[in-house]
């Protein structure tokens, strides 16, 4: 069979599985390295050993406490956030048939920034207490998503309508945030600016659990629709003729990507770029089949974010560079390398 | 034998009527060509048959009302190749054709899905292109891939919207021969919107002439094609020749003056 078309195709599929395996192993290694970084010295092997032992019974040594209470939640949130943003980018680029689509295209992140700004500058929140910024960012993200759905609904959920609605909402919340910054104190505005640059510094087990639950619910549904995402690339009419309920798929994917994005950025602040470029890097390597592209984008997003976090904490240590800056510094050179090296176009 | 009955079919884009009370039958294992000038409603009619658009009226296939069927059931029975298509992202020919199996398969293609794709590649004589990038194919090869993808759906009816419009003469004939062979071998029925009146005369079993959203006439090319028909529908004065097989060949002479 190896010489036949089917044989060649199956060999092509094996290469995609191999790519997923390699990137997963690299992520595992990089995550181990990321956990070693900090004032308390330890080796990568120490990290794996303590985590493996701690799954059954958590010890009470300093190394155990540092890993389980501080460093592991940070790295896990990085992995989950990168994975979520990577998948959202891949899904949105497919359903909107737009290579520039990402969770940020929908404008919902500017709503999150407004929610966070409201809490930081005015002290007004949906709820009080220490979670005021998180809950504000989450709720305003969902409000913006709902507004986009309502606007897009009037135009039958076409890709153009969704993007235009997203741009309108983005500018609205951008203007509202600017107004808050205009009237805010210098300290509060600085807090907002720092929030918009993204950080994993606020990670804890609660944030890891929330993001993990959202991903565990959403990812199987998105994966189940991966063949539909493939078909959507050929246009709505062709997709309908192949039995895809285009409108239903757009609504489902927009709700899930909004939920994932809201769940992530309310804890991390706005981390751009990963959702845009993670899927592109994977598409250039393994092609556009979403059955493989979605998990690959998740792994690539996680890898870029964890690498960016390592760089952010080590390059100018003890100063920590905001991770939103580092993701671009890490990802752009790799993206340009693949873009230039790849034969022909890919989108 | 009738495969599809179309009854009183009408369609409006917003308030403008595009198709008005169309009624005709599509024969089993036959090629029906829809002819007519630009804007006459050929493409719209094609899309009304398989629920891409929602018209008024009835489309009945082997006794089943198409417009009351779930869209996935329609896709198992009717496949569609659009007039022009840009594959959004670069992909292999095998992947593109496998998309046609979407309605039959889950997340992972079964052996049967791979077999069907392999067989379609072979039937369309594009097996050697299987791992090529669709973007890097010529127009004629790409058209074959799109038809192959539709055939991978294993449809009973194939809808083609101007399948030869962007092809050179050789590829036009090649595509039409392929379609005729498919009908003969697999017994599917074909409904095709087409601009080339002479290709229709050569390959169609039945021709439906559409003018301003209504049926001007329907029948075999030999009985339907007359100088008066060409003048009425296209506004062109024409004479007719006949090829060795007795098919009419339209020779346009001049555009007629606008009639009020």
XYZ file of C-alpha atoms in Angstrom:
607
model
C 0.000 0.000 0.000
C 3.019 2.252 0.591
C 3.266 3.185 -3.091
C -0.427 3.933 -3.529
C -2.120 7.262 -2.913
C -3.621 5.908 0.310
C -0.236 4.612 1.448
C 1.373 7.988 0.834
C -1.461 9.694 2.691
C -1.151 7.398 5.709
C 2.585 8.043 5.820
C 1.800 11.798 5.710
C -0.553 11.311 8.682
C 2.157 9.471 10.617
C 4.455 12.458 10.131
C 1.780 14.700 11.661
C 1.487 12.419 14.684
C 5.271 12.468 14.982
C 5.254 16.269 14.948
C 2.675 16.293 17.759
C 4.753 13.849 19.783
C 7.966 15.833 19.320
C 6.394 19.143 20.250
C 4.754 17.549 23.329
C 8.112 16.175 24.497
C 9.810 19.534 23.911
C 7.047 21.212 25.903
C 7.535 18.753 28.749
C 11.249 19.507 28.808
C 10.807 23.273 28.567
C 8.161 23.212 31.307
C 10.634 21.374 33.549
C 13.285 24.000 32.813
C 10.791 26.795 33.514
C 10.090 25.356 36.966
C 13.790 25.384 37.857
C 14.002 29.145 37.386
C 13.942 31.228 40.532
C 15.939 32.075 43.626
C 15.673 28.540 45.009
C 18.077 26.374 42.962
C 17.009 22.955 41.666
C 17.659 20.771 38.625
C 15.207 19.643 35.975
C 15.415 16.098 37.311
C 14.560 17.391 40.813
C 11.506 19.041 39.328
C 10.227 15.886 37.615
C 10.970 13.766 40.696
C 9.216 16.104 43.115
C 6.191 16.440 40.845
C 5.978 12.673 40.311
C 6.216 12.025 44.058
C 3.869 14.879 44.895
C 1.068 13.486 42.741
C 0.745 10.635 45.232
C 1.908 12.393 48.372
C 3.086 15.991 48.573
C 6.184 16.430 50.730
C 6.859 19.368 53.034
C 10.432 20.238 52.047
C 11.200 23.736 50.801
C 11.609 22.387 47.274
C 8.160 20.743 47.467
C 6.544 23.939 48.686
C 8.289 26.111 46.077
C 7.303 23.824 43.228
C 3.753 22.928 44.253
C 2.671 26.318 45.637
C 4.480 28.791 43.401
C 6.228 27.547 40.293
C 4.029 24.691 39.076
C 0.795 26.768 39.030
C 2.611 29.470 37.074
C 3.942 27.055 34.452
C 0.652 25.139 34.265
C -1.273 28.384 33.754
C 1.236 29.255 31.020
C 0.681 25.897 29.330
C -3.108 26.093 29.597
C -3.266 29.750 28.520
C -0.947 29.186 25.559
C -2.871 26.085 24.544
C -6.243 27.816 24.828
C -5.162 30.918 22.906
C -3.481 28.760 20.231
C -6.608 26.693 19.673
C -8.854 29.778 19.664
C -6.672 31.347 16.971
C -6.765 28.217 14.797
C -10.540 27.906 15.148
C -11.256 31.585 14.485
C -8.947 31.689 11.457
C -10.969 28.786 10.028
C -14.493 29.952 10.802
C -13.774 33.547 9.758
C -11.612 32.392 6.814
C -9.171 35.119 7.768
C -5.448 34.601 8.402
C -5.423 37.631 10.718
C -8.136 36.261 12.990
C -7.300 35.586 16.613
C -9.134 35.991 19.914
C -8.140 39.651 19.650
C -9.821 40.125 16.266
C -13.184 39.776 17.930
C -12.432 42.769 20.098
C -13.341 40.935 23.263
C -9.944 41.542 24.833
C -10.503 45.277 24.777
C -13.669 44.607 26.745
C -11.629 42.618 29.263
C -9.200 45.534 29.531
C -12.100 47.898 30.144
C -13.479 45.614 32.868
C -10.089 45.372 34.528
C -9.551 49.139 34.177
C -12.903 49.845 35.806
C -11.827 47.824 38.821
C -8.310 49.254 39.000
C -9.115 52.910 38.301
C -12.601 53.369 39.706
C -12.729 50.438 42.106
C -16.089 49.489 40.615
C -16.723 45.816 40.056
C -19.323 43.156 39.473
C -18.177 41.788 42.807
C -15.868 43.153 45.454
C -12.885 41.544 47.120
C -9.636 40.287 45.737
C -11.200 38.871 42.601
C -12.720 42.167 41.448
C -10.332 42.580 38.480
C -10.678 38.952 37.371
C -14.467 38.892 37.554
C -14.787 42.276 35.841
C -12.514 41.177 32.994
C -14.372 37.877 32.606
C -17.852 39.383 32.673
C -17.057 42.249 30.292
C -15.470 39.800 27.865
C -18.686 37.811 27.801
C -20.773 40.988 27.467
C -18.694 42.033 24.455
C -19.041 38.543 22.952
C -22.799 38.694 23.373
C -22.899 42.120 21.704
C -20.875 40.751 18.773
C -23.276 37.806 18.399
C -26.264 40.136 18.390
C -24.708 42.353 15.720
C -23.531 39.398 13.615
C -26.934 37.739 14.002
C -28.532 40.546 12.000
C -26.185 39.709 9.113
C -26.543 35.916 9.195
C -23.210 35.303 10.931
C -21.095 35.887 7.834
C -17.338 36.130 8.480
C -17.332 39.776 7.386
C -20.186 40.643 9.740
C -18.476 38.987 12.701
C -15.190 40.780 12.020
C -16.903 44.156 11.541
C -18.912 43.667 14.736
C -15.693 42.740 16.543
C -13.918 45.857 15.298
C -16.827 48.080 16.360
C -16.943 46.559 19.846
C -13.171 46.742 20.123
C -13.136 50.472 19.351
C -16.013 51.136 21.730
C -14.330 49.462 24.705
C -10.952 50.886 23.643
C -12.428 54.391 23.834
C -14.037 53.681 27.203
C -10.720 52.401 28.566
C -8.909 55.473 27.241
C -11.460 57.656 29.003
C -10.878 55.822 32.286
C -7.113 56.211 31.846
C -7.606 59.922 31.152
C -9.401 60.460 34.441
C -7.410 57.897 36.472
C -4.465 58.463 38.795
C -0.956 57.769 37.524
C -0.610 54.705 39.779
C -3.895 53.208 38.639
C -3.108 53.838 34.972
C 0.281 52.171 35.424
C -1.491 49.124 36.879
C -3.780 49.000 33.843
C -0.862 49.273 31.408
C 0.942 46.461 33.228
C -2.235 44.341 33.083
C -2.542 44.852 29.343
C 1.012 43.563 28.840
C 0.057 40.214 30.351
C 1.590 38.280 33.207
C 1.642 34.802 34.678
C 2.589 36.298 38.039
C -0.980 36.079 39.302
C -1.152 32.317 38.732
C -2.420 30.089 41.511
C -4.207 26.745 41.711
C -7.609 28.430 41.482
C -6.754 30.046 38.138
C -5.256 26.780 36.874
C -8.422 24.882 37.833
C -10.780 27.413 36.235
C -8.891 27.483 32.919
C -8.456 23.691 32.960
C -12.190 23.109 33.468
C -13.068 25.480 30.601
C -10.606 23.749 28.292
C -11.720 20.252 29.291
C -15.298 21.197 28.387
C -14.486 23.121 25.196
C -11.678 21.242 23.520
C -13.490 17.954 22.827
C -16.338 19.894 21.202
C -13.943 21.891 19.022
C -12.002 18.752 18.123
C -15.240 16.994 17.199
C -15.946 19.776 14.705
C -12.424 19.780 13.223
C -13.582 18.200 9.953
C -16.265 20.904 9.685
C -13.541 23.535 10.138
C -11.647 21.924 7.241
C -14.713 22.117 5.019
C -15.469 25.741 5.961
C -12.226 26.750 4.256
C -13.890 26.043 0.911
C -16.636 28.580 1.522
C -20.086 28.531 3.064
C -21.883 27.175 0.002
C -19.547 24.234 -0.461
C -19.647 23.541 3.279
C -23.464 23.484 3.227
C -23.410 21.152 0.247
C -21.262 18.800 2.319
C -23.810 18.767 5.117
C -22.248 21.358 7.436
C -24.695 23.601 9.276
C -22.446 26.624 8.796
C -24.368 29.010 11.015
C -24.556 26.515 13.880
C -20.815 25.812 13.682
C -20.021 29.542 13.729
C -22.212 30.104 16.791
C -20.785 27.110 18.680
C -17.172 27.989 17.905
C -17.624 31.678 18.714
C -19.222 30.882 22.080
C -16.477 28.417 23.002
C -13.576 30.600 21.850
C -15.045 33.559 23.740
C -15.400 31.450 26.876
C -11.829 30.140 26.606
C -10.405 33.604 25.930
C -12.381 35.161 28.777
C -11.307 32.406 31.164
C -7.639 32.915 30.285
C -7.207 36.659 29.996
C -9.114 37.450 33.170
C -6.203 35.794 35.026
C -3.267 36.634 32.758
C -4.188 39.991 31.251
C -3.980 40.385 27.503
C -1.376 38.073 25.994
C -1.402 38.784 22.302
C 0.256 37.178 19.327
C 0.079 33.498 20.395
C -3.448 33.033 19.097
C -2.443 34.637 15.826
C 0.902 33.097 15.080
C 0.881 29.736 16.884
C -1.615 28.255 14.395
C 0.255 29.774 11.432
C 3.526 28.173 12.492
C 1.805 24.780 12.772
C -0.079 25.222 9.499
C 3.197 25.866 7.708
C 4.653 22.650 9.131
C 1.765 20.142 9.098
C -0.849 21.729 6.837
C -4.397 22.910 7.485
C -6.131 19.662 8.576
C -7.762 20.805 11.818
C -7.802 17.280 13.245
C -4.066 17.793 13.710
C -3.857 21.580 13.545
C -5.927 22.134 16.709
C -3.796 19.964 19.023
C -0.635 21.226 17.304
C -1.691 24.868 17.798
C -2.430 24.119 21.449
C 1.002 22.583 21.986
C 2.750 25.328 19.996
C 0.870 28.070 21.875
C 1.834 26.461 25.183
C 5.450 26.086 24.093
C 5.766 29.715 22.957
C 4.183 31.007 26.155
C 6.348 28.894 28.470
C 9.487 29.845 26.506
C 8.428 33.489 26.662
C 7.959 33.185 30.427
C 11.446 31.716 30.822
C 12.922 34.545 28.763
C 10.845 37.151 30.605
C 12.175 35.984 33.961
C 15.811 35.395 33.044
C 16.912 37.947 30.440
C 16.982 40.926 32.809
C 16.710 39.059 36.122
C 15.691 39.954 38.738
C 13.574 42.305 36.623
C 10.638 40.428 34.984
C 9.686 41.588 31.491
C 5.918 41.473 30.807
C 5.133 38.235 28.996
C 3.009 39.924 26.325
C 6.218 41.559 25.066
C 8.272 38.378 25.200
C 5.764 36.235 23.262
C 6.355 38.416 20.216
C 10.137 38.424 20.655
C 10.142 34.621 20.847
C 7.535 33.818 18.198
C 8.170 36.370 15.462
C 11.692 35.208 14.462
C 10.489 31.584 14.273
C 7.450 32.624 12.259
C 9.529 34.699 9.812
C 12.023 31.844 9.415
C 9.260 29.397 8.441
C 7.451 31.959 6.315
C 10.553 32.680 4.224
C 11.736 29.064 4.082
C 8.424 27.515 3.071
C 7.947 26.795 -0.638
C 4.959 28.590 -2.137
C 2.040 30.099 -0.272
C 0.111 28.300 2.408
C -2.998 30.496 2.896
C -37.296 7.416 -15.350
C -37.490 10.583 -13.281
C -34.906 11.270 -10.549
C -35.907 14.740 -9.400
C -39.211 16.566 -9.764
C -39.068 20.340 -9.417
C -42.465 21.905 -8.845
C -43.427 25.594 -8.801
C -39.986 26.654 -7.618
C -39.546 30.387 -6.973
C -36.781 32.344 -5.311
C -36.290 35.994 -4.385
C -33.140 37.856 -3.383
C -34.635 40.316 -0.907
C -37.654 41.552 -2.873
C -36.317 40.934 -6.385
C -37.674 37.759 -7.973
C -34.898 35.636 -9.481
C -36.756 32.419 -10.258
C -40.474 32.238 -10.948
C -42.622 29.098 -10.846
C -40.156 26.718 -12.428
C -41.383 23.155 -12.963
C -39.421 20.414 -14.689
C -38.016 16.923 -14.153
C -34.456 15.614 -14.052
C -34.048 12.175 -15.612
C -32.291 9.307 -13.841
C -28.729 8.812 -15.131
C -29.108 11.748 -17.495
C -27.315 15.047 -18.016
C -29.561 18.094 -17.780
C -27.924 21.340 -18.892
C -29.307 24.691 -17.753
C -28.667 27.348 -20.378
C -29.425 31.031 -20.479
C -27.806 34.454 -20.546
C -25.943 35.999 -17.616
C -28.282 36.752 -14.716
C -31.023 34.449 -15.955
C -30.944 32.453 -12.691
C -29.044 29.288 -13.640
C -26.669 29.334 -10.686
C -29.449 30.283 -8.292
C -31.528 27.362 -9.536
C -28.622 24.962 -8.960
C -28.291 26.202 -5.377
C -32.025 25.893 -4.766
C -31.972 22.189 -5.573
C -29.790 21.130 -2.626
C -30.859 23.633 0.052
C -27.892 25.999 -0.248
C -30.653 28.530 -0.864
C -34.174 28.181 0.509
C -36.704 28.667 -2.283
C -40.461 28.365 -2.333
C -41.877 25.335 -4.098
C -40.925 21.680 -4.018
C -37.905 19.605 -4.950
C -38.740 15.906 -4.794
C -36.069 13.252 -5.231
C -37.214 9.636 -5.505
C -40.344 10.607 -3.570
C -38.487 12.454 -0.783
C -39.033 16.169 -0.250
C -35.493 17.588 -0.301
C -36.325 20.779 1.577
C -37.709 18.938 4.584
C -34.614 16.719 4.910
C -31.736 17.456 7.303
C -28.864 19.113 5.466
C -26.574 16.139 6.159
C -29.063 13.737 4.534
C -29.180 15.990 1.477
C -25.367 15.959 1.316
C -25.378 12.146 1.252
C -27.508 12.227 -1.894
C -26.644 15.444 -3.735
C -23.167 16.897 -4.291
C -22.305 20.338 -5.602
C -19.348 21.879 -7.432
C -19.455 25.699 -7.439
C -18.681 27.968 -10.351
C -15.478 29.258 -8.835
C -13.848 28.173 -5.666
C -10.778 29.296 -3.842
C -9.508 26.666 -1.473
C -8.831 28.830 1.552
C -5.696 27.109 2.690
C -2.994 25.114 0.990
C -3.713 21.355 1.239
C -2.993 18.107 -0.553
C -5.329 16.769 -3.223
C -6.001 13.718 -1.013
C -7.039 15.957 1.911
C -9.254 18.043 -0.383
C -11.062 14.970 -1.716
C -11.330 13.439 1.753
C -13.403 16.495 2.734
C -16.102 15.055 0.492
C -16.357 12.163 2.956
C -17.207 14.559 5.788
C -20.853 13.576 5.779
C -20.009 9.855 5.999
C -17.140 9.876 8.483
C -16.430 10.895 12.053
C -13.184 12.346 13.327
C -11.089 9.580 11.827
C -11.577 8.295 8.271
C -12.468 4.612 8.167
C -10.874 2.215 5.692
C -13.908 2.622 3.476
C -13.447 6.417 3.351
C -9.849 5.970 2.228
C -10.950 3.383 -0.323
C -13.538 5.747 -1.782
C -11.000 8.576 -2.075
C -8.528 6.224 -3.708
C -11.152 4.972 -6.163
C -12.268 8.513 -7.056
C -8.637 9.544 -7.644
C -8.279 6.591 -9.974
C -11.557 7.203 -11.820
C -10.697 10.851 -12.348
C -7.174 9.882 -13.460
C -5.515 12.149 -10.892
C -3.946 9.467 -8.721
C -0.466 10.833 -9.364
C -1.552 14.220 -8.008
C -2.696 12.796 -4.657
C -0.020 14.418 -2.530
C 0.316 17.594 -4.622
C -0.811 20.922 -3.228
C -4.195 21.941 -4.681
C -2.921 25.503 -5.012
C -0.159 24.418 -7.341
C -2.420 22.663 -9.855
C -3.566 24.042 -13.195
C -7.166 25.206 -13.576
C -8.155 21.990 -15.338
C -6.555 19.761 -12.710
C -8.153 21.750 -9.920
C -11.578 21.422 -11.526
C -11.071 17.659 -11.603
C -10.186 17.724 -7.902
C -13.380 19.620 -7.071
C -15.468 17.165 -9.091
C -13.600 14.295 -7.409
C -14.379 15.770 -3.999
C -18.071 15.905 -4.908
C -17.926 12.298 -6.128
C -16.365 11.237 -2.817
C -19.738 12.121 -1.278
C -21.084 9.164 -3.312
C -24.054 11.225 -4.477
C -27.001 10.147 -6.574
C -27.160 13.608 -8.146
C -24.275 15.902 -9.062
C -24.871 19.655 -9.376
C -22.257 21.520 -11.412
C -22.211 25.289 -11.745
C -20.412 26.168 -14.976
C -17.728 23.492 -14.686
C -15.986 24.549 -17.914
C -16.107 28.331 -17.549
C -12.414 28.880 -16.780
C -10.969 26.033 -18.830
C -9.243 25.942 -22.199
C -10.750 23.971 -25.067
C -8.953 20.719 -24.299
C -9.861 20.783 -20.622
C -13.453 21.721 -21.450
C -13.813 18.590 -23.562
C -11.871 16.528 -21.040
C -14.150 17.646 -18.191
C -17.328 17.022 -20.182
C -16.130 13.567 -21.280
C -15.363 12.750 -17.638
C -18.848 13.793 -16.613
C -20.447 11.747 -19.390
C -18.399 8.701 -18.377
C -19.457 9.141 -14.747
C -23.095 9.165 -15.729
C -22.668 6.068 -17.863
C -20.598 4.138 -15.320
C -22.138 5.070 -11.969
C -25.636 5.985 -13.029
C -25.694 9.349 -11.265
C -27.818 12.191 -12.595
C -26.180 15.512 -13.440
C -27.663 18.998 -13.420
C -25.242 21.485 -14.892
C -25.401 25.229 -15.453
C -23.347 25.989 -18.531
C -22.709 28.916 -20.842
C -21.381 27.069 -23.866
C -24.410 26.219 -25.954
C -22.410 23.914 -28.237
C -20.981 21.862 -25.368
C -24.526 21.500 -24.050
C -25.726 20.404 -27.498
C -23.029 17.758 -27.593
C -23.260 16.319 -24.083
C -26.729 17.053 -22.667
C -29.584 14.577 -22.764
C -31.942 17.406 -21.909
C -31.557 21.161 -22.042
C -33.582 23.660 -20.022
C -33.409 27.153 -21.470
C -33.878 29.808 -18.774
C -34.763 33.399 -19.504
C -35.367 36.009 -16.810
C -35.958 33.378 -14.133
C -38.489 31.359 -16.095
C -38.245 28.281 -18.289
C -38.314 29.327 -21.929
C -38.218 25.746 -23.152
C -37.069 22.297 -22.188
C -36.245 19.301 -24.368
C -33.462 17.608 -26.272
C -30.893 19.933 -27.874
C -32.072 18.866 -31.309
C -35.671 19.865 -30.714
C -34.994 22.943 -28.604
C -32.182 24.687 -30.444
C -33.584 26.894 -33.183
C -32.535 30.298 -34.550
C -35.687 31.752 -32.995
C -34.783 30.364 -29.557
C -31.274 31.867 -29.738
C -32.772 35.196 -30.803
C -35.428 35.160 -28.058
C -33.173 34.061 -25.222
C -29.814 35.597 -26.073
C -30.801 38.400 -28.422
C -28.418 37.005 -31.033
C -29.103 36.099 -34.645
C -27.613 32.683 -35.372
C -27.480 29.952 -37.947
C -27.099 26.249 -37.273
C -24.730 23.588 -38.564
C -24.792 19.915 -37.614
C -21.758 17.816 -36.663
C -21.107 14.240 -37.792
C -23.143 12.850 -34.887
C -26.069 15.078 -35.845
C -25.648 17.461 -32.905
C -26.587 21.064 -33.632
C -23.754 23.606 -33.679
C -24.783 27.205 -33.128
C -22.981 29.810 -35.212
C -23.723 33.304 -33.902
C -24.054 35.894 -36.667
C -24.732 39.214 -34.959
C -26.324 40.711 -31.880
C -29.880 41.617 -32.679
C -31.123 45.144 -32.072
C -32.748 45.690 -28.680
C -36.427 44.951 -28.808
C -38.772 46.891 -26.626
